[in-house]
Amino acid sequence: MTELAVGGRSAAEYARGALYGLAAVSIWSGWIVVARLGLKSNLTPWDIAALRFGVAGVLLLPYVVSRGLALDRLGWIGLAAIVLGGGAPVLFANAGLMFAPAAHAGALFPGVMPLMVALLAAVLLHEPFRTAKKIGFVLILFGVFGIAWGAGGGAMESRQTIGHLLFLGSALAWALYTVAMRRARLDGLHAAAIAAVGALILYMPVYLMVAGTSLAKAPLGDIALQAFVQGILTAIVSLIFYGRAVSILGASSGAAFAALSPAMTAVMAIPILGEWPATMDWIAIAAISVGVYVVSGGPLPRRSM
């Protein structure tokens, strides 16, 4: 007699963790689509970043005041990785959306992020590099190359390539943030709060001096949508869902749900933005999703006696 088991957990327990993971990745995919929508209005990438950092930073400031900066665990380098790694991805991704569609952002930012985490963790944290991860890397590299090549019809100097490089920069910055968080053993909300408050302090004065009151030119509805999705759903609520998924399924299994973001972003972009991925994009997105899932150590069904 055999039964289906997932990582030694019951099906009901796994389903509960999976629902939290899916909720988190839905928000991650949604913020990319909503940011792209905002860029089609009067908002700039810098306006959207200001709304995210401003709302999340103010809301999470009391949490940082009560919990502190965890400098004893992070050190100055770790603190810099948390603050810059938590803020830079937003700036890079928003800027990248000016050059490339949301489906590409989903594939090359949250889709590739677990791959970069695995690479950095192998070097900095000495985590094992098994055969399954190597297979996943091949799939991911195939997908990344397919998106970059297909975007310009085989011409790598395409305008979209700028967006692709910015998305990959976002993934690298977020990977540095994640590895610093793991090394210091910070919980997700504490790390996010430090990053949000740090971004509020570093970014907002520069934004106000350079951009001034540019937000006043945008429709109030656009501002409210971006503030809610970027500053509340993405920066706070998604991290609570993600933390629950990790607590139920474990770190590697919980992180594997980021692999679903490329396909989910592409699907969301169809009705909201009217952006239909090309055939090569779909193939690449599928390869990246499968590859990242394998690299992240996603749970697979197995037979147990």
Coordinates of C-alpha atoms in Angstrom, one line a residue:
M1 CA 0.0 0.0 0.0
T2 CA 1.4 3.4 -0.9
E3 CA 0.3 6.9 -0.2
L4 CA 1.3 10.3 -1.5
A5 CA 3.6 12.2 0.8
V6 CA 5.2 15.6 0.3
G7 CA 8.4 16.2 2.3
G8 CA 7.0 13.9 5.0
R9 CA 4.0 16.1 5.6
S10 CA 0.3 15.3 5.3
A11 CA -1.5 16.4 2.2
A12 CA -3.7 18.8 4.2
E13 CA -0.6 20.4 5.9
Y14 CA 1.1 20.8 2.5
A15 CA -2.1 22.3 1.0
R16 CA -2.3 24.9 3.8
G17 CA 1.3 25.9 3.3
A18 CA 0.8 26.0 -0.5
L19 CA -2.1 28.4 -0.2
Y20 CA 0.0 30.8 1.8
G21 CA 2.8 30.5 -0.8
L22 CA 0.4 31.0 -3.6
A23 CA -1.1 34.1 -1.9
A24 CA 2.4 35.6 -1.5
V25 CA 3.5 34.9 -5.1
S26 CA 0.2 36.3 -6.4
I27 CA 1.0 39.6 -4.7
W28 CA 4.5 39.6 -6.0
S29 CA 3.3 39.0 -9.5
G30 CA 0.5 41.6 -9.1
W31 CA 2.8 44.4 -8.1
I32 CA 4.8 44.1 -11.3
V33 CA 1.6 44.3 -13.4
V34 CA 0.3 47.2 -11.3
A35 CA 3.7 49.1 -11.6
R36 CA 3.6 48.6 -15.4
L37 CA 0.0 50.0 -15.4
G38 CA 1.2 53.0 -13.4
L39 CA 3.9 53.7 -15.9
K40 CA 1.3 54.0 -18.6
S41 CA -0.3 56.9 -16.6
N42 CA 1.5 60.0 -15.4
L43 CA 3.6 58.2 -12.8
T44 CA 7.4 57.6 -13.2
P45 CA 9.4 54.7 -11.8
W46 CA 10.7 57.2 -9.1
D47 CA 7.1 58.2 -8.1
I48 CA 6.1 54.5 -7.7
A49 CA 9.2 53.8 -5.6
A50 CA 8.5 56.8 -3.5
L51 CA 5.0 55.6 -2.8
R52 CA 6.2 52.2 -1.9
F53 CA 9.1 53.4 0.4
G54 CA 7.0 56.1 1.9
V55 CA 4.0 54.1 2.8
A56 CA 5.8 50.9 3.9
G57 CA 8.5 52.9 5.8
V58 CA 6.0 55.0 7.8
L59 CA 3.9 52.0 8.6
L60 CA 6.8 49.8 9.7
L61 CA 8.8 52.5 11.5
P62 CA 7.2 51.6 14.9
Y63 CA 8.2 47.9 14.4
V64 CA 11.8 48.9 13.8
V65 CA 11.8 51.2 16.8
S66 CA 10.5 48.3 19.0
R67 CA 12.7 45.6 17.5
G68 CA 15.8 47.6 16.6
L69 CA 18.2 47.2 13.6
A70 CA 19.6 43.9 14.7
L71 CA 23.1 45.3 14.1
D72 CA 24.6 42.7 16.5
R73 CA 23.6 40.0 14.2
L74 CA 23.8 41.7 10.8
G75 CA 27.0 43.8 11.2
W76 CA 27.4 46.9 9.1
I77 CA 27.9 44.9 5.8
G78 CA 24.8 42.9 6.5
L79 CA 22.8 46.0 7.4
A80 CA 23.9 47.6 4.1
A81 CA 22.8 44.5 2.2
I82 CA 19.4 44.5 3.9
V83 CA 18.8 48.2 3.3
L84 CA 20.2 48.5 -0.3
G85 CA 19.2 45.0 -1.3
G86 CA 15.6 45.6 -0.2
G87 CA 15.3 49.0 -1.9
A88 CA 17.3 48.6 -5.1
P89 CA 15.2 45.9 -6.6
V90 CA 12.2 48.2 -6.6
L91 CA 14.0 50.9 -8.4
F92 CA 15.6 48.6 -11.0
A93 CA 12.4 46.7 -11.7
N94 CA 10.3 49.8 -12.1
A95 CA 12.9 51.3 -14.4
G96 CA 13.1 48.1 -16.3
L97 CA 9.3 48.1 -17.0
M98 CA 9.9 51.2 -19.1
F99 CA 11.8 49.1 -21.6
A100 CA 10.3 45.6 -21.3
P101 CA 6.9 44.0 -20.6
A102 CA 5.6 42.7 -17.3
A103 CA 5.9 39.0 -18.4
H104 CA 9.7 39.5 -18.8
A105 CA 10.0 41.2 -15.4
G106 CA 8.2 38.2 -13.8
A107 CA 10.6 35.8 -15.5
L108 CA 13.9 37.7 -14.9
F109 CA 13.2 39.1 -11.4
P110 CA 11.3 36.9 -9.0
G111 CA 11.7 34.0 -11.4
V112 CA 15.5 34.1 -11.4
M113 CA 15.9 35.4 -7.8
P114 CA 16.0 31.9 -6.2
L115 CA 18.7 30.9 -8.6
M116 CA 20.8 33.8 -7.5
V117 CA 20.1 33.1 -3.9
A118 CA 21.3 29.5 -4.5
L119 CA 24.5 30.7 -6.1
L120 CA 25.3 33.2 -3.4
A121 CA 24.4 30.7 -0.6
A122 CA 26.8 28.1 -2.1
V123 CA 29.6 30.7 -2.1
L124 CA 28.9 32.6 1.1
L125 CA 27.0 30.1 3.3
H126 CA 28.6 26.9 1.8
E127 CA 25.2 25.3 1.1
P128 CA 25.5 22.0 -1.0
F129 CA 25.2 22.1 -4.7
R130 CA 23.5 18.9 -5.8
T131 CA 22.8 17.5 -9.2
A132 CA 19.2 18.6 -9.2
K133 CA 20.3 22.2 -8.8
K134 CA 22.7 21.9 -11.8
I135 CA 19.8 20.6 -13.9
G136 CA 17.6 23.5 -12.8
F137 CA 20.4 26.0 -13.7
V138 CA 20.5 24.7 -17.3
L139 CA 16.7 25.2 -17.6
I140 CA 16.9 28.7 -16.1
L141 CA 19.8 29.8 -18.3
F142 CA 17.9 28.5 -21.4
G143 CA 14.9 30.5 -20.4
V144 CA 16.8 33.7 -19.7
F145 CA 18.7 33.5 -23.0
G146 CA 15.4 32.7 -24.8
I147 CA 13.7 35.8 -23.5
A148 CA 16.6 38.1 -24.2
W149 CA 17.2 36.7 -27.7
G150 CA 13.5 36.6 -28.6
A151 CA 12.8 40.1 -27.4
G152 CA 15.0 41.6 -30.2
G153 CA 14.4 39.0 -32.8
G154 CA 17.8 37.6 -32.3
A155 CA 19.4 41.0 -31.8
M156 CA 20.9 41.4 -28.3
E157 CA 21.1 45.2 -28.7
S158 CA 17.3 45.5 -28.6
R159 CA 15.9 48.2 -26.4
Q160 CA 14.3 45.5 -24.2
T161 CA 17.7 44.2 -23.3
I162 CA 18.1 47.3 -21.1
G163 CA 15.0 46.2 -19.2
H164 CA 16.3 42.6 -18.9
L165 CA 19.5 43.8 -17.4
L166 CA 17.7 45.9 -14.9
F167 CA 15.4 42.9 -13.9
L168 CA 18.5 40.7 -13.4
G169 CA 20.0 43.5 -11.3
S170 CA 16.8 43.4 -9.2
A171 CA 17.2 39.6 -8.7
L172 CA 20.8 40.0 -7.7
A173 CA 20.1 42.8 -5.2
W174 CA 17.2 40.8 -3.7
A175 CA 19.5 37.7 -3.5
L176 CA 22.0 39.7 -1.4
Y177 CA 19.2 40.8 0.8
T178 CA 18.0 37.2 1.3
V179 CA 21.4 35.8 2.0
A180 CA 22.1 38.5 4.6
M181 CA 18.7 37.8 6.2
R182 CA 19.5 34.1 6.3
R183 CA 23.0 34.6 7.8
A184 CA 21.6 36.9 10.5
R185 CA 18.6 34.6 11.1
L186 CA 16.2 37.5 10.9
D187 CA 12.5 36.8 10.4
G188 CA 11.0 38.1 7.1
L189 CA 9.0 41.0 8.6
H190 CA 11.9 42.3 10.7
A191 CA 14.2 42.4 7.6
A192 CA 11.5 44.0 5.5
A193 CA 10.9 46.6 8.1
I194 CA 14.6 47.5 8.3
A195 CA 14.8 47.7 4.5
A196 CA 11.6 49.9 4.3
V197 CA 12.7 52.3 6.9
G198 CA 16.2 52.5 5.5
A199 CA 14.8 53.2 2.0
L200 CA 12.5 55.9 3.5
I201 CA 15.4 57.7 5.1
L202 CA 17.8 57.3 2.1
Y203 CA 15.5 57.7 -0.9
M204 CA 12.8 60.1 0.1
P205 CA 14.9 63.2 0.7
V206 CA 16.7 62.7 -2.7
Y207 CA 13.3 62.1 -4.4
L208 CA 11.8 65.2 -2.9
M209 CA 14.7 67.4 -3.9
V210 CA 14.9 66.1 -7.5
A211 CA 11.3 65.3 -8.3
G212 CA 9.6 67.8 -6.0
T213 CA 5.8 67.6 -6.3
S214 CA 5.6 65.5 -9.4
L215 CA 3.1 63.2 -7.7
A216 CA 0.6 66.0 -7.6
K217 CA 0.3 65.8 -11.4
A218 CA -0.9 62.2 -11.3
P219 CA -4.6 61.2 -10.8
L220 CA -5.5 60.5 -7.2
G221 CA -6.8 57.0 -8.1
D222 CA -3.5 56.0 -9.6
I223 CA -1.6 57.2 -6.6
A224 CA -4.0 55.4 -4.2
L225 CA -3.7 52.1 -6.2
Q226 CA 0.1 52.2 -6.2
A227 CA 0.3 53.1 -2.5
F228 CA -2.0 50.3 -1.5
V229 CA -0.4 47.6 -3.8
Q230 CA 3.2 48.6 -3.4
G231 CA 3.3 49.9 0.2
I232 CA 0.8 47.6 1.9
L233 CA 0.2 44.5 0.0
T234 CA 3.7 43.9 -1.4
A235 CA 5.9 45.3 1.4
I236 CA 3.9 44.0 4.4
V237 CA 1.0 41.5 3.6
S238 CA 3.0 39.3 1.1
L239 CA 5.8 38.9 3.7
I240 CA 3.3 37.7 6.3
F241 CA 1.9 35.1 3.9
Y242 CA 5.5 34.1 2.8
G243 CA 6.5 33.7 6.4
R244 CA 3.6 31.4 7.1
A245 CA 4.5 29.3 4.0
V246 CA 8.1 28.9 5.2
S247 CA 7.1 28.1 8.7
I248 CA 4.8 25.3 7.5
L249 CA 6.8 23.9 4.6
G250 CA 10.4 24.9 5.5
A251 CA 12.7 27.5 4.0
S252 CA 13.6 25.9 0.7
S253 CA 10.1 24.5 0.0
G254 CA 8.5 27.9 0.8
A255 CA 10.9 29.8 -1.3
A256 CA 10.2 27.5 -4.3
F257 CA 6.8 29.2 -4.8
A258 CA 8.6 32.2 -6.3
A259 CA 9.1 30.0 -9.3
L260 CA 5.5 30.3 -10.1
S261 CA 5.7 34.1 -10.5
P262 CA 6.8 34.3 -14.1
A263 CA 3.8 32.4 -15.4
M264 CA 1.4 34.2 -13.0
T265 CA 2.8 37.6 -14.0
A266 CA 2.4 36.8 -17.7
V267 CA -1.2 35.6 -17.2
M268 CA -2.1 38.7 -15.1
A269 CA -0.6 41.0 -17.8
I270 CA -3.0 39.7 -20.5
P271 CA -6.3 41.1 -19.1
I272 CA -4.9 44.1 -17.3
L273 CA -2.2 45.3 -19.7
G274 CA -3.2 43.6 -22.9
E275 CA 0.4 42.2 -23.2
W276 CA 0.4 38.7 -24.8
P277 CA 3.7 36.8 -24.5
A278 CA 5.2 35.5 -27.7
T279 CA 5.6 31.7 -28.2
M280 CA 9.3 31.9 -27.3
D281 CA 8.4 33.8 -24.2
W282 CA 6.0 31.1 -23.0
I283 CA 8.6 28.4 -23.6
A284 CA 11.2 30.4 -21.8
I285 CA 8.8 31.2 -18.9
A286 CA 8.0 27.5 -18.5
A287 CA 11.7 26.6 -18.5
I288 CA 12.5 29.2 -15.9
S289 CA 9.6 28.2 -13.7
V290 CA 10.6 24.5 -13.7
G291 CA 14.3 25.3 -13.3
V292 CA 13.8 27.6 -10.4
Y293 CA 11.4 25.2 -8.7
V294 CA 14.1 22.4 -8.9
V295 CA 16.9 24.7 -7.8
S296 CA 14.9 26.0 -4.8
G297 CA 14.3 22.4 -3.7
G298 CA 10.5 22.5 -4.2
P299 CA 8.6 19.6 -2.7
L300 CA 7.9 16.7 -5.1
P301 CA 5.4 13.9 -4.5
R302 CA 7.0 10.6 -3.5
R303 CA 5.8 7.2 -2.6
S304 CA 6.3 6.0 1.0
M305 CA 5.7 2.5 2.3

